[in-house]
Amino acid sequence: MRARCDARNRGERVSVPAIGGRARQWRRWTASLREPGTTLGLFLVVSLLLGGLLAPWLPIDDPTAINLPARLLSPSMTHPLGTDHLGRDTFSRVVHGGRMTLLAAITTLALSMIIALTVGIVSGYHGGWPDTALMGIVDLLLAFPSLILALAVAGALGPGLLNVLLAAGAVWWVGHARIIRAVTMGARQMEYVMSARVAGAGNLRIILRHIAPNIIGPIVVIASLDVGWIILGIAGLNFLGLGAQPPTPEWGAMLNDARPHLQTAPRLLLIPGAAIFLAVLGFNLLGDGLRDLLDPRTMHRPEQVIRPEQVINRLREPEAAIAEGSTAIRAEPGRG
Amino acid sequence: MGAYLVRRLATLPLLLLGISAASFTLLNLAPGDPAEIVLRQRNPAQLPSQAEVEAMRTELGLGAPLPVQYTRWVAGALAGDLGKSYVTERPVVAQLARRTVPTALLTAAALALALLVAVPTGILSARRQGSPADAVARLAALVGAAAPSYALAYGLIILFAVKLSWLPALGYGSAEQVILPAIALSLAPMAQLMRLIRASMLETLGQDYVRTARAKGLSEETVAMGHALRNALLPVIGAMGVHLGYLLSGAVIVETIFTWPGLGQLVVGAALTRDYPVVQGFVTYIAVVVLLVNLAADVALRVADPRLRFGREER
């Protein structure tokens, strides 16, 4: 008896890590970084947000005011980070650059999310040939390095910050569409969606009321993990001279501007570089923290238990999709 | 395996057609008349006359409808002709060929460096999960992932070339000149690979067969390095295509900074001057390379992992 108990206990102890172990390990590897890391991330992001929002009203110099006699000054009380080759205050340019960076990142994020949501929901909710076609495009784009694609788009449109944002938004949605599609497909099979349909709800209502809430969690996680990458990518394109043109205070463009002064004033390169690094680090840390809170995998765990009804729904799906085809096309968002 | 390979190879031309058609359309629908852009590039001093623009349009074959232009381009590409640069008027193929070796050298060096650091660090980090070494490695990966290659490149130049004068900052030709660009380029993939290897190793160490190996009384060293490692490295093979993409993206920036005469420098110049044939040729070329590497990675994965091989062939 005792031995069997032990064996069972041992058995349980052995089987638990196999299922729950990864989650526990995951938690453990984030736990040590979570508290200080997320706090640091929050601090960096909040300072960036505050600086960016308040930049025009802060008691700092005009970021574009040229003052040639005061050029390439070392840091001092009046110019905490010195001045650049045209005598502009570097600190002010960094703060205003943060505003520019935030604006650019948010625009790109919004643009790519709109595309990703449209593609993902149409694909996941409708299925059939639109799904096949859209996912074909997604696979095609996923196989291709996004920065190079953005470079080609920006090259086609010609230099300019808006063009860079369009280019980044146009290539950034690809991976997200996949995730949103998967979540939509999962939500579609829930009983409450079936009952809503039985109750006579239209497709648009089902998508907005019953499917959208499922997508919000993953989107928040994706978005927060993404901002850092977007900032890196956009600053990179700006650095290459494809985006923001002088005298716009933008970190990537500032780096590009300072290239001739590598030997004489390396500070001018290091400061915008550090600004980009800290902004990206901040968003990455915050994103990691948010993911722990809102991880789609943990959120959806109860739903992963497959119930008999779900199996039946899955089996029924092909016919259901055909039967609903006519109405589905009518109510699809982003079409026609 | 044979059938799988044939199927994959058969989809390659379709993918290439898709990518090249997309970029062709995009470049040709973009605002601005290429003929005018060409004339402005060649002679920035004066505005081209209407007659000159018309002559150039005929010369470039821009009069034909877009599908006809694209068909011509594809026919040329199949014959190994990607057109001529608007700016230098030299064949695009020759330019791409000349710049392939430097980029291949740089990306190979960076990839080797990334793997050399990421594999041992990732393994160590996973085996000593929660130890100070693990914490340091994870912090380094976090920092590495956030560091922009362009800022890092300048940091390296300032430190090693300007302040210490240990290494040359710019140029191409000697072995010493590869070091700084390769480091700058390798950091981001290094950080990602390290996280990938760590996560994969942790997952593998939690598997049943690893527990069996431990239960047999094998030493932890044999279990980790002999049993777990082989499986833990499989995702790395699978991710090779993606990482090549990152490396090529990074190379665009790093080459520009270090005046490295590779493909990246070529395409940045072309994008800035709106030299469409070069951009189009480059996109197509990169698509071929990335698709082939992805295919090679998938095949290698199936060779290395019998589960995938048999799983697919049963169907």
XYZ file of C-alpha atoms in Angstrom, chain A residues 14-15 17-18 22 24-26 28-33 136 139-140 142-149 151-159 229 231-237 239-242 252 255 259 262-263 266-267 269-270 272-274 276-278 280-281 284-285 288 291, chain B residues 14-16 18-19 23 26-27 30-31 129 134-135 138-139 142-151 154-155 157-158 162-163 169-170 192 195 198 202-203 206 208 211 244-246 248-250 252-253 256-257 264 267-268 271-272 274 276 279 282-284 286-287 290-291 294:
134
model
C 7.094 13.083 -12.581
C 4.151 13.846 -14.789
C 6.776 18.903 -14.710
C 6.215 17.372 -18.129
C 7.634 24.546 -19.069
C 6.997 27.044 -14.440
C 10.409 27.312 -16.040
C 9.146 30.112 -18.176
C 11.051 31.332 -13.325
C 13.168 32.734 -16.109
C 11.085 35.842 -16.269
C 10.613 36.100 -12.533
C 14.178 37.200 -11.815
C 13.951 39.883 -14.481
C -0.246 32.618 -49.636
C 3.903 33.096 -46.575
C 5.506 34.876 -49.481
C 7.290 36.037 -44.328
C 10.028 34.376 -46.337
C 11.456 37.762 -47.209
C 13.586 39.967 -44.924
C 11.290 42.809 -43.870
C 13.880 45.570 -43.695
C 14.942 44.873 -47.281
C 11.330 44.917 -48.377
C 13.912 49.531 -48.182
C 12.546 48.633 -51.604
C 9.194 50.270 -50.815
C 10.879 53.388 -49.454
C 13.146 53.408 -52.497
C 10.135 53.238 -54.789
C 8.324 56.051 -53.005
C 11.391 58.233 -52.699
C 12.944 59.702 -49.538
C 11.524 46.526 -33.331
C 11.706 51.929 -33.567
C 14.888 50.085 -34.569
C 13.704 49.579 -38.135
C 12.467 53.111 -38.713
C 15.543 54.696 -37.162
C 17.590 52.417 -39.440
C 15.799 53.613 -42.572
C 19.785 56.613 -40.723
C 20.215 55.439 -44.308
C 18.808 58.786 -45.414
C 15.567 57.377 -46.795
C 18.332 57.920 -37.000
C 23.174 59.682 -36.448
C 28.764 60.802 -39.513
C 33.087 60.684 -36.040
C 36.648 61.692 -35.191
C 31.934 61.033 -31.354
C 29.432 62.208 -28.739
C 26.905 59.652 -32.721
C 26.821 58.033 -29.306
C 21.283 59.383 -30.514
C 22.559 55.792 -30.583
C 22.074 55.522 -26.834
C 17.508 54.530 -29.649
C 18.982 51.763 -27.535
C 17.248 52.916 -24.338
C 14.061 49.948 -27.642
C 15.226 48.358 -24.401
C 11.213 45.334 -24.972
C 11.354 45.095 -21.173
C 8.163 41.081 -21.847
C 3.456 39.181 -22.093
C 5.854 30.605 -58.280
C 7.140 32.345 -55.165
C 9.794 34.122 -57.198
C 5.078 36.549 -56.933
C 7.843 38.527 -55.257
C 8.171 44.635 -56.456
C 5.306 48.699 -56.762
C 8.356 50.304 -58.333
C 5.385 54.692 -57.517
C 4.960 58.423 -58.010
C 19.089 27.793 -15.163
C 22.300 32.394 -16.640
C 21.188 35.805 -15.417
C 19.967 36.582 -20.396
C 20.714 40.197 -19.625
C 18.236 41.429 -23.841
C 20.770 44.209 -24.346
C 21.998 42.669 -27.593
C 18.487 42.497 -28.993
C 17.856 46.168 -28.226
C 21.176 47.530 -29.497
C 20.812 49.116 -32.933
C 23.517 47.796 -35.234
C 24.207 51.271 -36.545
C 24.839 52.749 -33.113
C 29.844 53.540 -34.446
C 30.542 52.599 -30.838
C 34.621 52.347 -34.531
C 35.001 55.036 -31.901
C 39.524 56.113 -33.092
C 40.470 55.846 -29.422
C 37.596 51.553 -39.128
C 36.596 51.377 -42.755
C 18.250 35.876 -30.725
C 17.552 32.888 -26.500
C 18.363 28.334 -24.321
C 15.312 23.820 -21.517
C 12.412 22.236 -23.322
C 12.302 18.382 -19.639
C 10.672 11.993 -21.089
C 14.489 11.632 -17.752
C 19.996 34.815 -42.923
C 17.230 37.332 -43.584
C 18.159 39.276 -40.444
C 21.132 40.463 -44.926
C 18.900 43.207 -43.512
C 21.598 44.142 -41.035
C 22.456 46.790 -45.581
C 23.153 49.129 -42.677
C 26.920 51.472 -45.467
C 28.683 52.413 -42.242
C 23.721 46.347 -49.044
C 20.936 48.799 -52.791
C 20.997 51.738 -50.389
C 17.116 53.289 -53.249
C 18.357 56.825 -52.598
C 15.557 55.620 -57.224
C 14.672 50.961 -59.991
C 16.414 47.684 -56.581
C 18.432 43.087 -55.790
C 15.001 42.157 -54.411
C 14.753 39.247 -56.848
C 17.721 38.194 -52.328
C 14.427 36.342 -52.818
C 16.493 33.425 -49.031
C 14.098 30.913 -50.587
C 14.951 28.233 -46.399
